[in-house]
Amino acid sequence: MNKPKRYTITAALPYTNGPIHIGHLAGVYVPADIYARYLRLTGNDVAFICGSDEHGVPITIKAKKEGVTPQDVVDKYHAIIKQSFEEFGISFDNYSRTSAKIHHETASEIFKTLYDKGEFIEETSEQLYDEKANQFLADRFVTGTCPKCGNEEAYGDQCENCGTSLNATDLINPKSAITGNVPTLKQTKHWFLPLDKHEAFLKEWILEGHKKDWKPNVYGQVKSWIDDGLRPRAVTRDLDWGIPVPVEGAEGKVLYVWFDAPIGYISSTKEWAKRVGKDWEPYWKDKDTKLVHFIGKDNIVFHCIIFPVVLKAEGSYILPENVPANEFLNLEGNKLSTSKNWAVWLPEYLIDFPNQQDVLRYALTANAPEAKDNDFTWKDFQARNNNELVAIFGNFINRVVVLTNKYYGGVVPNPNEFSQIDEETLAAIKTYPNVISSSIERYRFREAQQELMNLARLGNKYLADEEPWKVIKVDESRVQTIMYVALQIASALATLSEPFLPFTSTKLKGILGLRHNEEQSDVVISSNKQIATTHKIESRNDDLSWDDLSTKEILLPSGHQIGKAELLFSKIEDEAIQIQIDKLIASKKANEVANKTVEPQKDTITFDDFTKLDMRVGTILEAEKMPKAKKLLVLKVDTGIDVRTIVSGIAESFTAEEVVGKKVTVLVNLAPRELRGVESQGMILMTENEEGKLVFVNPDDASITNGLKIS
């Protein structure tokens, strides 16, 4: 495509059964926001679209568990998610929801258009049915073993372990998620989208047309799906929560959530266009519009095969130019899990780290899973902040502003003759917009952010090499030039940082006195509700544009007044990080307790069997590690009957020194057994605590003496 007239950027609709966590941010929303902000800075017409995905089975499951309606669930989490995005600086032009009337109308219209064109196959087939719950089981109401990878916790629509898209009837040993019962097969009528009919189109459009410009992980997954052979896919479900299927004979059925959710991008665009007085159609139907979907890798099939087939079959819509899906972000070495509370939740982060949105944005971008799964750790987060944002970016800006105020009362000085290093530095500034643009436009956001930091590094090196704090004592005119050049770097950073660090960019522009249009929020009281409204404050002179940095000779003119120094970033101490690590440790312990299985009772014995056991109170007198044995301690135990040797597999839980003097319970009439050449004459009774550590089963009354029987 030549230079597009406009861009439609979509970010995957977050599912409203919980808040946003860092995996969502790293996979979708931060890269999408970087891209949208960059395009606006470069003067493009942009519609950045999103909204809450509010239909489907997980919502109904959560509602049943909580004893509320599905609408209650989606209303709660839609509000939480929307507020979190706003506070985090995700600059959507519109954030809608799929329960909105305009979405129901749009999805129904598209279904009806395809239905009238004969694009669907109507079939009566056998679907899984829960006799106890008296209902058909939609995909997410079924769990079982994945036929591809053997994961025993796969869902009926997708295996989250290997990413394979499934039908519920594909699962091995399926179970109902409602009752736990084994479902039966029962006939029901549904409408199917024949993906196989569009196989030739998909091969030409993707496998040939996007072989070079789509990310390998996206292209590879799509190719694998097509190579396996496409099959008809149901677009309706037996469910009472969702958009009713708008044809006769479809009572009690709704549109499958993966049919209706992507259409949410279109309905959200309609909502935005109506609000701002624009025509929505060019953003979805004009060939000069560039459509880009930002998603996680678990949504590739739906955005690269199913949704494009729907749009192609409808006939009037454009197709995505790119779908730059990211891989998954793990947390401290483990897969993020909502159900196990193994996550960093955005609402909690915003409370624990107030006014530090950009630190998380920076850390997630620096470690983004663009080509492979990556790992977020709190120690890396701390290091990124302290060693990069504080020590490089913040340090440079602070030194420039402090020295300008100290030497010139905050007025940009007149430069004198430029040295070779000055000219090279000023020329280097002009190269950064194009370098960063090239990375962003290829969806390499990690690389782009690294180039931004390289400009800050350039500034630090320039000051360190030129040493204005020393030169001021011998050559004041030279320092004027040094500080002028340094301030040009600072001005470039103020603009170039906006896509990555929007809050920092706004603060830095304020410090440097760069005027720009600001959105100011007012709170209006209406019908006893607080309603946030926004209006534009027109500035006295235009902000620097992205292109200005490459073309203008002067970014911050001599005589311009800047403000006082303010810290852009603050050091994050070990204590703050330890609190977050402790939270995760607590989650892990809670999960272990919740998932701990108690061994079933052994076969019943008689009282006579029990009386054969001779258990005595004893005391460990000596202990030593068994040579070349990881688990074994050799103990000398006073049983009250005698002093005997017992070999015990407790060395991974206790040292030899700490067990000496311990009172223990000993099974004394166990037949002797030789272990590594040492005869063991008995057994010490042990159990495990919640953390899997061995614990002595021992009498705690000090008056109990060795040799007393336990019965």
XYZ file of C-alpha atoms in Angstrom:
711
model
C 0.000 0.000 0.000
C 1.171 3.539 -0.765
C 0.902 6.180 1.941
C -2.488 5.446 3.617
C -5.058 8.214 3.949
C -6.023 6.972 7.376
C -5.320 4.217 9.902
C -7.768 2.009 11.778
C -5.952 0.407 14.705
C -7.714 -2.184 16.815
C -6.612 -3.700 20.109
C -8.046 -7.051 21.180
C -11.266 -6.637 23.153
C -10.436 -7.558 26.778
C -12.742 -10.149 28.264
C -14.831 -8.796 31.136
C -14.415 -11.609 33.659
C -11.529 -9.938 35.473
C -9.220 -6.895 35.488
C -6.254 -6.233 33.172
C -2.834 -7.703 34.012
C 0.684 -7.188 32.659
C 0.348 -10.056 30.175
C -2.480 -8.193 28.434
C -0.479 -4.956 28.480
C 2.731 -6.455 27.071
C 0.947 -8.558 24.481
C -1.509 -6.012 23.109
C -2.199 -2.642 24.666
C 1.217 -1.041 25.174
C 2.469 -1.824 21.638
C -0.871 -0.724 20.138
C -0.729 2.541 22.063
C 2.883 3.208 21.024
C 1.856 2.725 17.398
C -1.244 4.947 17.647
C 0.572 7.750 19.465
C 3.403 7.646 16.940
C 1.007 7.855 13.990
C -0.747 10.858 15.506
C 2.614 12.579 16.109
C 3.488 12.070 12.453
C 0.268 13.797 11.370
C -1.845 10.798 10.413
C -5.616 10.356 10.631
C -6.003 7.629 13.269
C -8.934 5.734 14.764
C -7.638 3.689 17.720
C -10.490 1.354 18.626
C -11.259 -1.077 21.441
C -14.019 -2.150 23.835
C -15.057 -4.810 26.317
C -15.869 -8.335 25.102
C -18.914 -9.185 27.213
C -20.489 -12.338 25.782
C -19.604 -16.012 25.949
C -19.550 -18.873 28.390
C -16.870 -17.749 30.910
C -19.116 -14.798 31.814
C -22.038 -17.107 32.536
C -19.818 -19.448 34.557
C -18.560 -16.557 36.686
C -22.091 -15.225 37.159
C -23.318 -18.643 38.380
C -20.421 -18.945 40.813
C -21.046 -15.474 42.244
C -24.843 -15.778 42.287
C -25.357 -12.703 40.085
C -26.473 -12.054 36.514
C -24.073 -11.997 33.557
C -24.915 -8.304 33.121
C -23.770 -7.642 36.703
C -20.422 -9.294 35.923
C -19.759 -7.364 32.714
C -20.884 -4.028 34.190
C -18.432 -4.460 37.068
C -15.386 -5.398 35.015
C -16.126 -3.074 32.090
C -15.896 -0.145 34.503
C -12.694 -1.457 36.118
C -10.986 -2.158 32.790
C -11.997 1.149 31.195
C -10.747 3.139 34.184
C -7.465 1.213 34.296
C -6.779 1.928 30.625
C -7.489 5.626 31.127
C -5.237 5.884 34.182
C -2.463 3.987 32.413
C -2.530 6.316 29.410
C -3.831 3.936 26.723
C -5.097 6.542 24.251
C -8.120 4.853 22.671
C -10.243 7.090 20.477
C -13.176 4.943 21.528
C -13.699 2.253 24.143
C -17.065 0.566 23.701
C -18.658 -2.723 24.799
C -20.310 -5.625 23.028
C -23.448 -5.413 25.160
C -24.177 -2.001 23.585
C -27.210 -1.684 21.334
C -25.092 -0.492 18.385
C -23.003 -3.642 18.609
C -25.999 -5.977 18.743
C -27.380 -4.216 15.659
C -24.065 -4.321 13.763
C -23.330 -7.986 14.480
C -26.907 -8.974 13.611
C -26.731 -7.038 10.325
C -23.507 -8.735 9.253
C -24.856 -12.179 10.164
C -28.087 -11.475 8.261
C -26.146 -10.245 5.204
C -24.095 -13.456 5.092
C -27.218 -15.544 5.745
C -29.105 -13.875 2.882
C -26.122 -14.413 0.558
C -26.125 -18.115 1.372
C -22.705 -18.008 3.017
C -23.655 -20.303 5.909
C -24.245 -24.043 6.081
C -27.230 -25.026 8.234
C -26.627 -28.369 9.892
C -28.198 -30.529 12.539
C -25.370 -32.261 14.361
C -24.619 -34.024 17.604
C -23.295 -31.705 20.298
C -22.268 -32.381 23.881
C -25.168 -32.190 26.326
C -25.215 -32.204 30.131
C -28.193 -34.301 31.218
C -27.932 -33.136 34.824
C -27.823 -29.436 33.934
C -30.388 -29.999 31.164
C -28.478 -27.907 28.611
C -26.138 -28.094 25.646
C -22.538 -27.393 26.544
C -20.900 -24.502 24.725
C -17.164 -24.915 24.130
C -15.982 -23.330 27.391
C -18.395 -25.466 29.390
C -16.354 -28.513 28.367
C -12.892 -29.546 29.519
C -10.878 -32.601 28.603
C -7.633 -33.911 27.153
C -6.232 -32.121 24.102
C -5.853 -34.573 21.193
C -2.763 -32.668 19.993
C -0.570 -32.273 23.100
C -2.249 -34.351 25.814
C -2.999 -31.372 28.096
C -5.707 -32.666 30.441
C -7.178 -29.188 31.084
C -7.962 -28.132 27.505
C -11.176 -26.214 26.787
C -13.693 -27.158 24.137
C -12.647 -24.297 21.858
C -8.899 -24.121 22.411
C -5.998 -25.756 24.224
C -4.204 -23.002 26.134
C -1.125 -25.206 26.426
C -0.370 -25.723 22.721
C -2.674 -23.071 21.201
C -4.578 -25.549 19.009
C -8.090 -24.445 18.085
C -10.583 -27.218 18.866
C -14.206 -28.248 18.751
C -15.643 -29.582 21.994
C -16.254 -32.972 20.398
C -12.502 -33.253 19.629
C -11.622 -33.556 23.336
C -10.636 -36.894 24.844
C -12.510 -37.767 28.071
C -14.673 -34.608 28.021
C -16.335 -33.368 31.229
C -18.993 -30.755 31.893
C -17.600 -27.662 33.593
C -21.031 -27.134 35.161
C -21.629 -30.447 36.937
C -18.487 -32.489 36.319
C -20.596 -35.127 34.578
C -19.540 -36.930 31.421
C -21.687 -35.329 28.698
C -23.756 -37.201 26.157
C -24.311 -36.372 22.491
C -27.618 -34.810 21.466
C -28.837 -33.369 18.185
C -29.113 -29.591 17.705
C -29.221 -27.220 14.723
C -26.497 -24.639 14.060
C -25.139 -22.396 11.329
C -21.582 -22.947 10.115
C -19.141 -20.732 8.228
C -17.494 -22.956 5.580
C -13.865 -21.900 5.975
C -12.806 -24.550 3.465
C -14.729 -22.647 0.771
C -12.343 -19.684 1.293
C -9.096 -21.656 1.436
C -7.864 -20.456 -1.975
C -8.482 -16.827 -1.024
C -6.594 -17.226 2.272
C -3.640 -18.888 0.561
C -3.371 -16.053 -1.952
C -3.978 -13.238 0.540
C -1.793 -14.456 3.409
C 0.558 -17.232 2.306
C 1.529 -15.407 -0.885
C 0.629 -11.792 -0.188
C 2.017 -11.433 3.355
C 4.899 -13.880 3.370
C 7.486 -11.118 3.801
C 5.774 -8.487 5.956
C 3.898 -10.516 8.622
C 5.723 -11.658 11.737
C 7.040 -15.244 11.482
C 5.065 -16.392 14.546
C 1.817 -15.111 12.995
C 2.505 -16.336 9.485
C 3.645 -19.732 10.771
C 0.528 -20.345 12.839
C -1.780 -19.332 10.006
C 0.119 -21.483 7.499
C -0.092 -24.464 9.838
C -3.857 -24.051 10.128
C -4.348 -23.742 6.381
C -1.997 -26.640 5.644
C -4.003 -28.860 8.011
C -7.107 -28.187 5.923
C -9.879 -25.812 6.915
C -13.290 -27.058 8.000
C -16.705 -25.426 8.556
C -16.858 -23.548 11.860
C -20.057 -23.016 13.876
C -21.014 -19.360 14.316
C -23.956 -20.001 16.658
C -24.251 -21.522 20.129
C -26.981 -22.921 22.392
C -26.831 -20.266 25.113
C -29.035 -17.586 26.636
C -26.313 -14.907 27.050
C -25.293 -13.101 23.883
C -26.739 -11.741 20.658
C -29.814 -13.711 19.525
C -29.374 -15.338 16.121
C -31.541 -13.100 13.872
C -33.231 -15.768 11.728
C -36.306 -17.947 12.073
C -35.852 -21.296 13.757
C -32.952 -20.080 15.911
C -34.794 -19.540 19.177
C -32.583 -20.127 22.235
C -29.401 -19.632 20.212
C -26.894 -16.774 20.170
C -24.040 -15.725 17.911
C -20.810 -17.475 18.839
C -18.656 -14.989 20.770
C -15.806 -15.395 18.285
C -18.156 -14.333 15.502
C -19.535 -11.308 17.336
C -16.464 -10.038 19.253
C -14.287 -8.877 16.306
C -17.315 -7.127 14.854
C -17.043 -5.067 18.056
C -14.237 -3.148 16.348
C -16.691 -2.018 13.681
C -19.494 -1.110 16.095
C -17.023 0.776 18.324
C -15.829 2.730 15.273
C -19.436 3.587 14.460
C -19.943 4.809 18.018
C -16.809 6.983 17.817
C -17.669 8.426 14.415
C -21.158 9.398 15.557
C -19.730 11.095 18.652
C -17.146 13.174 16.753
C -19.271 13.841 13.671
C -17.392 11.669 11.176
C -18.355 9.054 8.617
C -17.323 5.625 9.930
C -17.333 3.811 6.610
C -13.983 5.024 5.175
C -12.235 3.588 8.248
C -13.495 0.123 7.322
C -14.368 0.216 3.633
C -11.877 2.502 1.878
C -8.910 0.754 0.212
C -6.717 3.714 1.198
C -7.210 2.864 4.888
C -4.601 0.744 6.641
C -6.205 -1.678 9.123
C -3.939 -3.164 11.810
C -5.024 -5.625 14.526
C -2.994 -5.810 17.752
C -3.623 -9.127 19.521
C -1.965 -11.879 21.556
C -0.898 -15.137 19.939
C -3.950 -17.006 21.276
C -6.176 -14.889 18.995
C -4.229 -15.275 15.739
C -6.587 -17.788 14.110
C -9.668 -15.694 14.781
C -8.158 -12.453 13.442
C -6.248 -13.907 10.505
C -8.674 -16.548 9.255
C -12.204 -16.423 10.699
C -12.795 -12.636 10.902
C -11.216 -11.925 7.474
C -13.400 -14.650 5.942
C -16.469 -12.961 7.478
C -15.405 -9.571 6.071
C -14.557 -11.041 2.664
C -17.878 -12.903 2.493
C -19.793 -9.742 3.434
C -18.105 -8.050 0.485
C -17.698 -4.368 1.356
C -14.964 -4.368 4.002
C -11.187 -4.008 3.779
C -8.867 -6.647 5.269
C -6.063 -6.103 7.781
C -2.706 -5.012 6.385
C -0.981 -6.565 9.374
C -1.671 -8.510 12.555
C 1.496 -8.047 14.654
C 0.607 -10.513 17.402
C 2.970 -10.924 20.345
C 3.823 -14.128 22.163
C 3.089 -14.628 25.900
C 4.652 -12.867 28.871
C 5.420 -15.080 31.859
C 5.769 -13.868 35.447
C 8.758 -14.826 37.589
C 9.303 -17.991 35.554
C 5.683 -19.195 35.586
C 2.799 -18.810 33.161
C 0.430 -15.983 34.036
C -2.803 -17.369 35.465
C -5.944 -15.448 36.381
C -7.468 -18.388 38.242
C -4.309 -18.894 40.328
C -3.856 -15.152 40.951
C -0.394 -15.442 39.440
C -0.406 -12.007 37.859
C 0.414 -8.358 38.344
C -2.972 -6.650 38.103
C -3.034 -3.176 36.603
C -5.424 -1.651 39.202
C -3.143 -2.874 42.024
C -0.012 -1.617 40.268
C -1.513 1.855 39.900
C -2.138 1.907 43.658
C 1.232 0.445 44.694
C 3.266 2.592 42.275
C 1.364 5.890 41.966
C 2.404 8.168 39.088
C 4.764 5.486 37.769
C 2.754 4.325 34.765
C 5.686 4.995 32.451
C 8.013 2.750 34.450
C 5.770 -0.247 33.780
C 5.256 0.775 30.147
C 9.027 1.015 29.743
C 9.784 -2.309 31.443
C 7.107 -4.157 29.469
C 8.302 -2.704 26.164
C 11.968 -3.396 26.954
C 11.083 -7.025 27.628
C 8.184 -7.401 25.191
C 7.488 -10.938 23.908
C 7.658 -9.837 20.275
C 9.233 -13.002 18.844
C 9.129 -15.483 21.731
C 7.686 -15.859 25.215
C 9.506 -13.614 27.696
C 9.626 -13.352 31.472
C 8.725 -10.383 33.691
C 10.532 -10.242 37.031
C 10.264 -7.573 39.684
C 14.059 -7.375 39.960
C 14.323 -6.620 36.230
C 11.557 -4.020 36.589
C 13.550 -2.358 39.383
C 16.784 -2.498 37.390
C 15.132 -0.992 34.291
C 13.884 1.902 36.382
C 16.983 2.547 38.467
C 19.706 1.811 35.908
C 18.052 3.168 32.775
C 15.171 5.580 33.396
C 16.731 7.192 36.484
C 20.446 6.858 35.699
C 20.325 7.624 31.960
C 17.183 9.499 30.857
C 16.344 11.239 34.135
C 19.957 12.004 34.975
C 20.591 13.731 31.651
C 17.471 15.888 31.830
C 18.099 16.812 35.457
C 21.679 17.918 34.769
C 20.669 19.997 31.740
C 17.828 21.774 33.555
C 19.767 22.336 36.796
C 22.803 23.780 34.976
C 20.667 25.986 32.707
C 18.947 27.445 35.762
C 22.235 27.787 37.658
C 24.183 29.513 34.878
C 21.486 31.407 32.965
C 18.426 31.692 35.203
C 16.641 29.111 33.073
C 17.060 31.030 29.788
C 18.373 29.115 26.768
C 21.782 30.694 26.023
C 23.050 31.956 22.677
C 25.467 29.449 21.158
C 28.873 30.560 19.956
C 31.054 28.783 17.420
C 30.180 25.083 17.116
C 32.996 22.580 17.493
C 33.135 19.404 15.411
C 31.597 17.400 18.292
C 28.782 19.974 18.561
C 27.983 19.707 14.863
C 28.137 15.910 14.960
C 25.821 15.849 17.956
C 23.291 18.229 16.374
C 23.393 16.161 13.179
C 22.885 12.945 15.168
C 19.722 14.343 16.785
C 18.164 14.669 13.320
C 18.713 10.983 12.561
C 16.749 9.623 15.511
C 13.180 10.336 14.307
C 13.746 8.285 11.133
C 15.545 5.492 12.969
C 12.772 5.209 15.569
C 10.090 5.507 12.861
C 11.624 2.637 10.917
C 11.475 0.357 13.967
C 7.924 1.352 14.936
C 6.577 0.907 11.415
C 8.024 -2.631 11.389
C 6.371 -3.250 14.791
C 9.747 -3.549 16.537
C 8.835 -1.550 19.593
C 11.638 -2.897 21.803
C 14.146 -1.768 19.213
C 12.450 1.630 18.852
C 12.499 2.285 22.597
C 16.158 1.263 22.738
C 16.911 3.933 20.122
C 15.098 6.510 22.255
C 17.367 5.575 25.175
C 20.380 5.775 22.867
C 19.562 9.442 22.317
C 19.520 9.954 26.107
C 22.846 8.092 26.271
C 24.185 10.431 23.591
C 23.184 13.366 25.770
C 24.873 11.929 28.852
C 28.063 11.203 26.927
C 28.073 14.679 25.427
C 27.856 16.316 28.868
C 30.395 13.914 30.391
C 32.872 14.603 27.579
C 32.382 18.387 27.477
C 32.210 18.866 31.288
C 30.474 22.276 31.393
C 30.774 22.353 35.206
C 34.559 22.493 34.761
C 34.741 24.583 31.602
C 32.580 27.338 33.181
C 35.606 28.325 35.268
C 37.796 29.036 32.254
C 35.574 29.575 29.180
C 32.040 30.838 29.789
C 31.341 31.337 26.080
C 32.071 27.658 25.403
C 29.603 26.600 28.095
C 26.848 28.622 26.384
C 27.295 26.440 23.306
C 27.475 23.215 25.311
C 24.251 23.969 27.165
C 22.496 25.097 23.979
C 23.333 21.758 22.292
C 22.302 19.782 25.389
C 18.948 21.579 25.458
C 18.321 20.617 21.813
C 18.794 16.962 22.806
C 16.390 17.438 25.719
C 13.788 18.954 23.379
C 14.083 16.023 20.974
C 13.649 13.589 23.861
C 10.480 15.407 24.955
C 8.787 14.633 21.625
C 10.338 11.265 20.766
C 9.476 9.828 24.192
C 5.738 10.492 23.850
C 4.741 7.138 22.276
C 6.668 5.174 24.900
C 6.557 7.404 27.996
C 3.552 9.721 27.547
C 3.389 10.962 31.149
C 7.122 11.661 31.175
C 6.865 13.438 27.829
C 4.119 15.731 29.131
C 6.119 16.509 32.279
C 9.316 17.162 30.326
C 7.531 19.470 27.890
C 6.237 21.389 30.894
C 9.744 21.701 32.357
C 11.167 22.875 29.014
C 8.282 25.293 28.455
C 7.196 23.602 25.227
C 3.568 24.558 24.645
C 1.146 21.944 23.417
C -2.551 21.226 23.283
C -3.662 19.609 26.491
C -6.842 17.769 27.358
C -8.129 19.034 30.662
C -10.674 16.961 32.552
C -13.548 18.649 34.345
C -15.964 16.938 36.689
C -19.581 17.923 36.178
C -22.296 17.016 38.665
C -25.369 15.779 36.826
C -28.262 13.803 38.296
C -26.182 13.128 41.407
C -23.458 11.516 39.291
C -19.940 12.715 38.595
C -19.334 12.786 34.856
C -15.821 13.411 33.536
C -15.743 15.665 30.486
C -12.789 16.935 28.482
C -12.052 20.055 26.515
C -9.058 21.358 24.634
C -6.833 24.162 25.929
C -5.365 25.854 22.870
C -1.667 26.570 23.220
C 0.208 29.723 22.323
C 2.532 27.954 19.902
C 2.575 24.527 18.384
C 4.325 21.588 19.950
C 7.263 20.170 18.028
C 6.076 17.555 15.574
C 7.951 14.346 14.856
C 9.106 15.664 11.477
C 10.257 18.984 12.993
C 13.043 17.131 14.777
C 14.592 16.128 11.456
C 13.988 19.368 9.549
C 14.240 22.260 12.013
C 17.669 23.682 12.726
C 16.554 24.985 16.125
C 14.280 23.022 18.457
C 14.563 25.239 21.531
C 15.539 28.803 20.595
C 17.948 31.085 22.455
C 16.167 33.356 24.897
C 13.468 30.757 25.605
C 12.622 30.412 29.316
C 12.530 26.919 30.787
C 11.203 25.880 34.191
C 12.816 24.508 37.305
C 14.148 20.977 37.606
C 11.750 18.211 38.612
C 12.639 14.548 38.922
C 11.182 12.597 36.023
C 11.823 9.249 37.719
C 12.485 8.134 41.292
C 14.647 5.262 42.446
C 12.635 2.188 43.450
C 13.962 0.690 46.672
C 14.349 -2.989 47.515
C 11.552 -2.788 50.095
C 8.942 -1.866 47.453
C 10.037 -4.759 45.258
C 10.030 -7.220 48.156
C 6.391 -6.357 48.878
C 5.479 -7.408 45.325
C 7.546 -10.593 45.534
C 5.917 -11.428 48.867
C 2.483 -11.037 47.237
C 3.407 -13.619 44.626
C 4.853 -15.973 47.229
C 1.582 -15.707 49.157
C -0.350 -16.523 45.966
C 1.847 -19.535 45.312
C 1.356 -20.840 48.858
C -2.397 -20.317 48.633
C -2.463 -22.235 45.335
C -0.461 -25.087 46.831
C -2.871 -25.331 49.743
C -5.894 -25.181 47.431
C -4.474 -27.792 45.079
C -2.947 -30.084 47.693
C -4.428 -33.540 47.432
C -4.877 -35.665 50.528
C -3.951 -39.280 49.943
C -6.973 -41.595 50.158
C -7.432 -43.875 53.151
C -5.588 -47.181 52.926
C -7.320 -50.550 53.219
C -9.090 -51.135 56.525
C -7.131 -53.074 59.176
C -8.288 -54.825 62.351
C -7.470 -53.808 65.921
C -5.199 -56.840 66.108
C -3.236 -55.507 63.116
C -2.782 -52.172 64.889
C -1.589 -53.766 68.141
C 1.251 -55.438 66.244
C 2.825 -51.994 65.803
C 5.203 -51.140 68.669
C 5.721 -47.357 68.674
C 7.889 -45.778 71.389
C 9.037 -42.332 72.406
C 12.745 -41.882 71.706
C 15.474 -39.207 71.590
C 18.063 -38.694 68.850
C 21.502 -38.816 70.496
C 23.781 -38.553 67.451
C 23.389 -37.805 63.746
C 25.633 -37.735 60.708
C 25.209 -37.442 56.935
C 25.374 -40.710 55.028
C 28.358 -40.426 52.614
C 27.373 -39.960 48.948
C 23.660 -39.981 49.831
C 21.607 -36.821 49.274
C 18.632 -37.707 51.480
C 19.945 -39.989 54.254
C 20.997 -39.256 57.844
C 22.410 -41.989 60.102
C 20.915 -41.550 63.584
C 21.671 -43.032 67.016
C 18.344 -43.139 68.864
C 17.628 -43.890 72.543
C 14.331 -45.807 72.381
C 14.160 -46.467 76.145
C 14.659 -50.137 75.293
C 18.102 -49.676 73.776
C 20.241 -47.310 71.721
C 19.955 -48.273 68.066
C 20.918 -47.106 64.601
C 18.179 -45.825 62.313
C 18.775 -44.560 58.764
C 16.220 -41.851 57.910
C 15.600 -40.010 54.608
C 15.323 -36.560 56.167
C 18.612 -34.918 55.111
C 16.919 -32.533 52.638
C 14.747 -31.106 55.426
C 17.163 -31.150 58.396
C 20.888 -30.895 59.055
C 22.546 -33.462 61.316
C 23.185 -30.807 63.958
C 19.604 -29.612 64.297
C 18.056 -33.053 64.930
C 20.310 -34.020 67.841
C 18.257 -33.929 71.050
C 14.912 -34.126 69.189
C 12.184 -36.277 70.779
C 10.741 -38.581 68.123
C 8.229 -41.363 67.627
C 9.920 -44.643 66.642
C 8.423 -47.799 65.161
C 10.752 -50.190 67.005
C 9.534 -53.587 65.811
C 10.055 -52.960 62.099
C 12.243 -55.650 60.544
C 15.863 -54.408 60.109
C 16.866 -53.263 56.621
C 20.311 -52.585 55.186
C 20.714 -49.199 53.490
C 24.080 -48.469 51.796
C 25.846 -50.955 54.060
C 24.275 -49.683 57.313
C 21.602 -51.739 59.086
C 18.587 -49.597 59.995
C 16.682 -50.873 63.031
C 13.405 -49.058 62.999
C 11.576 -46.094 61.490
C 10.954 -42.539 62.680
C 7.422 -41.221 62.057
C 7.268 -38.084 59.842
C 4.709 -36.042 57.936
C 4.869 -33.089 55.479
C 3.703 -29.519 56.045
C 1.979 -27.376 53.399
C 5.331 -26.413 51.884
C 6.382 -30.048 51.430
C 8.916 -29.920 54.283
C 9.225 -32.959 56.549
C 8.012 -32.541 60.125
C 8.575 -34.880 63.085
C 5.478 -36.549 64.525
C 6.586 -36.273 68.135
C 5.207 -35.870 71.674
C 5.529 -32.286 72.902
C 4.965 -32.891 76.630
C 8.321 -32.587 78.425
C 7.288 -35.175 81.049
C 7.076 -37.994 78.477
C 10.175 -40.170 78.746
C 11.957 -42.469 76.332
C 10.492 -45.951 76.001
C 6.862 -45.044 76.666
C 4.532 -46.852 74.300
C 2.200 -44.982 71.934
C -1.203 -46.582 71.498
